[in-house]
mmCIF file of C-alpha atoms in Angstrom:
data_model
loop_
_atom_site.group_PDB
_atom_site.id
_atom_site.type_symbol
_atom_site.label_atom_id
_atom_site.label_comp_id
_atom_site.label_asym_id
_atom_site.label_seq_id
_atom_site.Cartn_x
_atom_site.Cartn_y
_atom_site.Cartn_z
ATOM 1 C CA MET A 1 136.492 -46.305 35.471
ATOM 2 C CA ARG A 2 136.614 -44.800 38.930
ATOM 3 C CA VAL A 3 138.358 -42.129 40.978
ATOM 4 C CA ILE A 4 141.202 -43.951 42.681
ATOM 5 C CA SER A 5 142.102 -41.702 45.615
ATOM 6 C CA GLY A 6 141.408 -38.404 47.339
ATOM 7 C CA THR A 7 138.189 -36.629 48.219
ATOM 8 C CA CYS A 8 136.215 -38.330 45.434
ATOM 9 C CA LYS A 9 137.669 -41.802 45.942
ATOM 10 C CA GLY A 10 135.470 -44.571 44.605
ATOM 11 C CA ARG A 11 133.223 -42.408 42.424
ATOM 12 C CA HIS A 12 132.435 -44.156 39.152
ATOM 13 C CA LEU A 13 133.038 -42.252 35.927
ATOM 14 C CA GLN A 14 131.258 -42.658 32.624
ATOM 15 C CA ALA A 15 133.249 -43.490 29.512
ATOM 16 C CA VAL A 16 132.745 -41.536 26.304
ATOM 17 C CA PRO A 17 130.249 -43.499 24.159
ATOM 18 C CA GLY A 18 131.611 -45.120 21.017
ATOM 19 C CA LEU A 19 135.105 -46.135 19.988
ATOM 20 C CA SER A 20 136.628 -42.772 19.043
ATOM 21 C CA THR A 21 137.986 -42.012 22.533
ATOM 22 C CA ARG A 22 140.514 -44.212 24.327
ATOM 23 C CA PRO A 23 140.261 -43.865 28.117
ATOM 24 C CA THR A 24 143.312 -44.046 30.353
ATOM 25 C CA THR A 25 143.037 -47.269 32.340
ATOM 26 C CA ASP A 26 142.868 -47.175 36.127
ATOM 27 C CA LYS A 27 146.214 -49.015 36.278
ATOM 28 C CA VAL A 28 147.975 -46.382 34.185
ATOM 29 C CA LYS A 29 146.204 -43.543 35.986
ATOM 30 C CA GLU A 30 147.293 -44.816 39.396
ATOM 31 C CA ALA A 31 150.879 -45.228 38.186
ATOM 32 C CA VAL A 32 150.934 -41.684 36.784
ATOM 33 C CA PHE A 33 149.806 -40.113 40.043
ATOM 34 C CA ASN A 34 152.247 -42.191 42.068
ATOM 35 C CA MET A 35 154.979 -40.622 39.925
ATOM 36 C CA ILE A 36 153.825 -36.990 39.953
ATOM 37 C CA GLY A 37 152.018 -36.694 43.307
ATOM 38 C CA PRO A 38 150.438 -38.573 44.645
ATOM 39 C CA TYR A 39 148.662 -35.532 46.182
ATOM 40 C CA PHE A 40 148.784 -31.788 45.562
ATOM 41 C CA ALA A 41 148.542 -28.652 47.661
ATOM 42 C CA GLY A 42 146.627 -26.489 45.197
ATOM 43 C CA GLY A 43 147.688 -25.465 41.715
ATOM 44 C CA ILE A 44 146.007 -25.529 38.312
ATOM 45 C CA GLY A 45 145.850 -28.416 35.864
ATOM 46 C CA LEU A 46 145.177 -28.639 32.128
ATOM 47 C CA ASP A 47 143.587 -31.822 30.742
ATOM 48 C CA LEU A 48 144.069 -31.041 27.063
ATOM 49 C CA PHE A 49 142.606 -34.153 25.411
ATOM 50 C CA ALA A 50 140.167 -34.760 28.216
ATOM 51 C CA GLY A 51 138.041 -37.607 26.866
ATOM 52 C CA SER A 52 135.958 -38.639 29.873
ATOM 53 C CA GLY A 53 137.930 -36.278 32.143
ATOM 54 C CA GLY A 54 139.379 -39.078 34.258
ATOM 55 C CA LEU A 55 142.879 -37.626 34.637
ATOM 56 C CA GLY A 56 141.756 -34.099 35.470
ATOM 57 C CA ILE A 57 139.106 -35.331 37.903
ATOM 58 C CA GLU A 58 141.677 -37.544 39.626
ATOM 59 C CA ALA A 59 143.954 -34.506 39.952
ATOM 60 C CA LEU A 60 141.141 -32.448 41.508
ATOM 61 C CA SER A 61 140.330 -35.276 43.893
ATOM 62 C CA ARG A 62 143.997 -35.344 44.938
ATOM 63 C CA GLY A 63 144.211 -31.641 45.700
ATOM 64 C CA LEU A 64 144.591 -29.455 42.620
ATOM 65 C CA GLU A 65 142.576 -26.272 43.102
ATOM 66 C CA ARG A 66 141.261 -26.064 39.539
ATOM 67 C CA VAL A 67 141.456 -27.965 36.252
ATOM 68 C CA ILE A 68 140.684 -26.809 32.713
ATOM 69 C CA PHE A 69 139.279 -29.624 30.571
ATOM 70 C CA VAL A 70 139.449 -29.386 26.775
ATOM 71 C CA ASP A 71 138.304 -31.771 24.066
ATOM 72 C CA HIS A 72 137.326 -31.193 20.444
ATOM 73 C CA ASP A 73 134.583 -33.838 20.539
ATOM 74 C CA GLY A 74 131.149 -32.683 21.709
ATOM 75 C CA THR A 75 130.221 -36.083 23.150
ATOM 76 C CA ALA A 76 133.431 -36.132 25.178
ATOM 77 C CA VAL A 77 132.730 -32.642 26.515
ATOM 78 C CA GLN A 78 129.252 -33.700 27.647
ATOM 79 C CA THR A 79 130.758 -36.769 29.332
ATOM 80 C CA VAL A 80 133.265 -34.599 31.190
ATOM 81 C CA ARG A 81 130.432 -32.375 32.397
ATOM 82 C CA LYS A 82 128.496 -35.390 33.708
ATOM 83 C CA ASN A 83 131.533 -36.855 35.465
ATOM 84 C CA VAL A 84 132.542 -33.536 37.022
ATOM 85 C CA ALA A 85 128.985 -33.054 38.294
ATOM 86 C CA ALA A 86 128.840 -36.606 39.651
ATOM 87 C CA CYS A 87 131.905 -35.793 41.748
ATOM 88 C CA GLY A 88 130.585 -32.403 42.886
ATOM 89 C CA LEU A 89 133.519 -30.563 41.311
ATOM 90 C CA GLU A 90 131.692 -28.072 39.082
ATOM 91 C CA ARG A 91 133.063 -24.979 40.827
ATOM 92 C CA ARG A 92 136.649 -26.144 40.372
ATOM 93 C CA ALA A 93 136.394 -27.081 36.699
ATOM 94 C CA GLU A 94 136.341 -25.190 33.408
ATOM 95 C CA ILE A 95 135.174 -27.325 30.488
ATOM 96 C CA TYR A 96 135.517 -26.313 26.840
ATOM 97 C CA ARG A 97 134.998 -27.757 23.403
ATOM 98 C CA ASN A 98 138.030 -26.769 21.391
ATOM 99 C CA ASP A 99 141.032 -28.167 19.560
ATOM 100 C CA ALA A 100 144.323 -28.403 21.393
ATOM 101 C CA GLU A 101 146.222 -25.732 19.498
ATOM 102 C CA ARG A 102 143.551 -23.048 19.898
ATOM 103 C CA ALA A 103 143.126 -23.974 23.554
ATOM 104 C CA LEU A 104 146.838 -23.560 24.222
ATOM 105 C CA ARG A 105 146.854 -20.169 22.511
ATOM 106 C CA ALA A 106 143.896 -19.097 24.632
ATOM 107 C CA VAL A 107 145.355 -20.143 27.983
ATOM 108 C CA ALA A 108 148.625 -18.453 27.002
ATOM 109 C CA LYS A 109 146.729 -15.182 26.407
ATOM 110 C CA ARG A 110 145.152 -15.562 29.840
ATOM 111 C CA GLY A 111 148.618 -15.741 31.382
ATOM 112 C CA LEU A 112 147.948 -19.102 33.020
ATOM 113 C CA ARG A 113 150.712 -21.408 34.240
ATOM 114 C CA PHE A 114 150.010 -24.992 35.234
ATOM 115 C CA SER A 115 151.198 -27.407 37.880
ATOM 116 C CA VAL A 116 150.213 -30.375 35.713
ATOM 117 C CA ILE A 117 149.471 -30.602 31.983
ATOM 118 C CA PHE A 118 148.057 -33.881 30.672
ATOM 119 C CA LEU A 119 148.684 -34.646 26.984
ATOM 120 C CA ASP A 120 146.869 -37.698 25.669
ATOM 121 C CA PRO A 121 146.233 -36.992 21.968
ATOM 122 C CA PRO A 122 145.084 -39.689 19.536
ATOM 123 C CA TYR A 123 148.134 -41.883 19.058
ATOM 124 C CA LYS A 124 148.104 -41.643 15.262
ATOM 125 C CA GLU A 125 148.288 -37.832 15.201
ATOM 126 C CA LYS A 126 151.829 -37.535 16.652
ATOM 127 C CA LYS A 127 151.232 -34.068 18.056
ATOM 128 C CA TRP A 128 153.555 -34.297 21.057
ATOM 129 C CA PRO A 129 156.616 -32.359 19.758
ATOM 130 C CA ALA A 130 154.551 -29.372 18.560
ATOM 131 C CA LEU A 131 152.483 -29.286 21.750
ATOM 132 C CA LEU A 132 155.564 -29.538 23.969
ATOM 133 C CA SER A 133 157.261 -26.750 22.012
ATOM 134 C CA PHE A 134 154.277 -24.462 22.471
ATOM 135 C CA ILE A 135 154.140 -25.201 26.214
ATOM 136 C CA ASP A 136 157.823 -24.362 26.570
ATOM 137 C CA ASN A 137 157.841 -21.313 24.301
ATOM 138 C CA HIS A 138 154.850 -19.755 26.065
ATOM 139 C CA ASP A 139 156.006 -20.622 29.595
ATOM 140 C CA LEU A 140 152.805 -22.507 30.468
ATOM 141 C CA LEU A 141 154.393 -24.709 33.127
ATOM 142 C CA GLU A 142 155.050 -23.732 36.720
ATOM 143 C CA ASP A 143 158.677 -23.983 37.820
ATOM 144 C CA ASP A 144 157.980 -27.257 39.648
ATOM 145 C CA GLY A 145 155.256 -28.411 37.263
ATOM 146 C CA VAL A 146 155.121 -31.494 35.053
ATOM 147 C CA VAL A 147 153.838 -32.467 31.626
ATOM 148 C CA VAL A 148 152.410 -35.990 31.433
ATOM 149 C CA ALA A 149 152.409 -37.377 27.870
ATOM 150 C CA GLU A 150 150.643 -40.668 27.119
ATOM 151 C CA HIS A 151 151.582 -42.527 23.940
ATOM 152 C CA LEU A 152 152.131 -45.943 22.388
ATOM 153 C CA ALA A 153 154.838 -47.877 24.230
ATOM 154 C CA GLU A 154 157.051 -48.150 21.141
ATOM 155 C CA VAL A 155 157.020 -44.393 20.530
ATOM 156 C CA GLU A 156 160.092 -42.506 21.742
ATOM 157 C CA LEU A 157 159.371 -38.871 22.550
ATOM 158 C CA PRO A 158 162.183 -36.282 22.422
ATOM 159 C CA GLU A 159 164.604 -36.259 25.359
ATOM 160 C CA GLU A 160 164.394 -32.463 25.492
ATOM 161 C CA VAL A 161 162.112 -29.837 24.005
ATOM 162 C CA GLY A 162 163.474 -26.410 24.836
ATOM 163 C CA ARG A 163 163.614 -26.229 28.624
ATOM 164 C CA LEU A 164 161.444 -29.331 29.027
ATOM 165 C CA LYS A 165 163.413 -32.482 29.743
ATOM 166 C CA GLN A 166 162.301 -36.058 30.232
ATOM 167 C CA TRP A 167 162.122 -36.834 33.938
ATOM 168 C CA LYS A 168 160.523 -40.283 33.948
ATOM 169 C CA ARG A 169 159.377 -42.800 31.363
ATOM 170 C CA GLU A 170 157.437 -46.005 31.991
ATOM 171 C CA THR A 171 155.507 -48.530 29.916
ATOM 172 C CA TYR A 172 152.326 -50.376 30.837
ATOM 173 C CA GLY A 173 151.447 -52.934 28.173
ATOM 174 C CA ILE A 174 150.857 -51.025 24.940
ATOM 175 C CA THR A 175 150.853 -47.659 26.729
ATOM 176 C CA GLY A 176 153.874 -45.479 27.397
ATOM 177 C CA VAL A 177 153.986 -42.521 29.773
ATOM 178 C CA THR A 178 156.678 -39.864 29.494
ATOM 179 C CA ILE A 179 156.897 -37.097 32.090
ATOM 180 C CA TYR A 180 158.688 -33.810 31.458
ATOM 181 C CA ARG A 181 159.928 -31.186 33.893
ATOM 182 C CA ARG A 182 161.604 -27.840 33.336
ATOM 183 C CA THR A 183 165.396 -27.750 33.412
ATOM 184 C CA ASP A 184 165.619 -24.281 34.941
ATOM 185 C CA GLU A 185 163.664 -21.925 37.177
ATOM 186 C CA GLN A 186 163.312 -19.065 34.734
ATOM 187 C CA LYS A 187 160.247 -17.009 35.530
ATOM 188 C CA GLY A 188 157.846 -16.160 32.768
ATOM 189 C CA ASP A 189 157.057 -12.575 31.917
ATOM 190 C CA GLU A 190 153.984 -11.146 33.517
ATOM 191 C CA ARG A 191 151.087 -11.269 31.130
ATOM 192 C CA ASP A 192 147.909 -9.289 30.934
ATOM 193 C CA GLY A 193 145.683 -12.273 30.278
ATOM 194 C CA GLU A 194 142.664 -11.746 32.449
ATOM 195 C CA HIS A 195 140.499 -10.488 29.574
ATOM 196 C CA CYS A 196 140.734 -13.554 27.350
ATOM 197 C CA ARG A 197 138.610 -16.647 27.717
ATOM 198 C CA LEU A 198 138.987 -19.916 25.908
ATOM 199 C CA PRO A 199 137.133 -19.786 22.610
ATOM 200 C CA GLY A 200 134.755 -22.646 21.894
ATOM 201 C CA GLU A 201 131.179 -23.630 21.610
ATOM 202 C CA LEU A 202 130.520 -24.080 25.325
#
């Protein structure tokens, strides 16, 4: 794996040891960023099932100001830390060991809204509808932001979840990518979230 473009172009990334984590291939990663970018002028990202951190690191390399990386697996979290350090991005990254649901509740309490949210849960867990509902209900997406959901190619995700609507859908071999955008420009309520940090072991 490598960083494909941007300020960290060409940097090699470590994979998470073992077989429990499925990395996003460079082909799929490049296709995703061609659809949603390919570059950014600031903004915050959330890499919710980070694995090795490849998607979030690519987003930082392409111009996001900051990315929050979350994974429930301790080995994955350590791999993210190594890859972020190898790219010199430590000051622009927050890395936590946590499960997805608790992490979403925590960022909601902080009042954060994201330009890009990456959802790449284990395929067998089928968490996408619940995660998308939480993102919509808690107004976690910027008005022009996107949610990138990676899944098995044969899986059909909902056309709409609240104000989130499918914008693009592509397949790459066994992998499907569905991208959601908001269907309106409703502003979220102001939140007093500066006092809450993501819970977790790190």
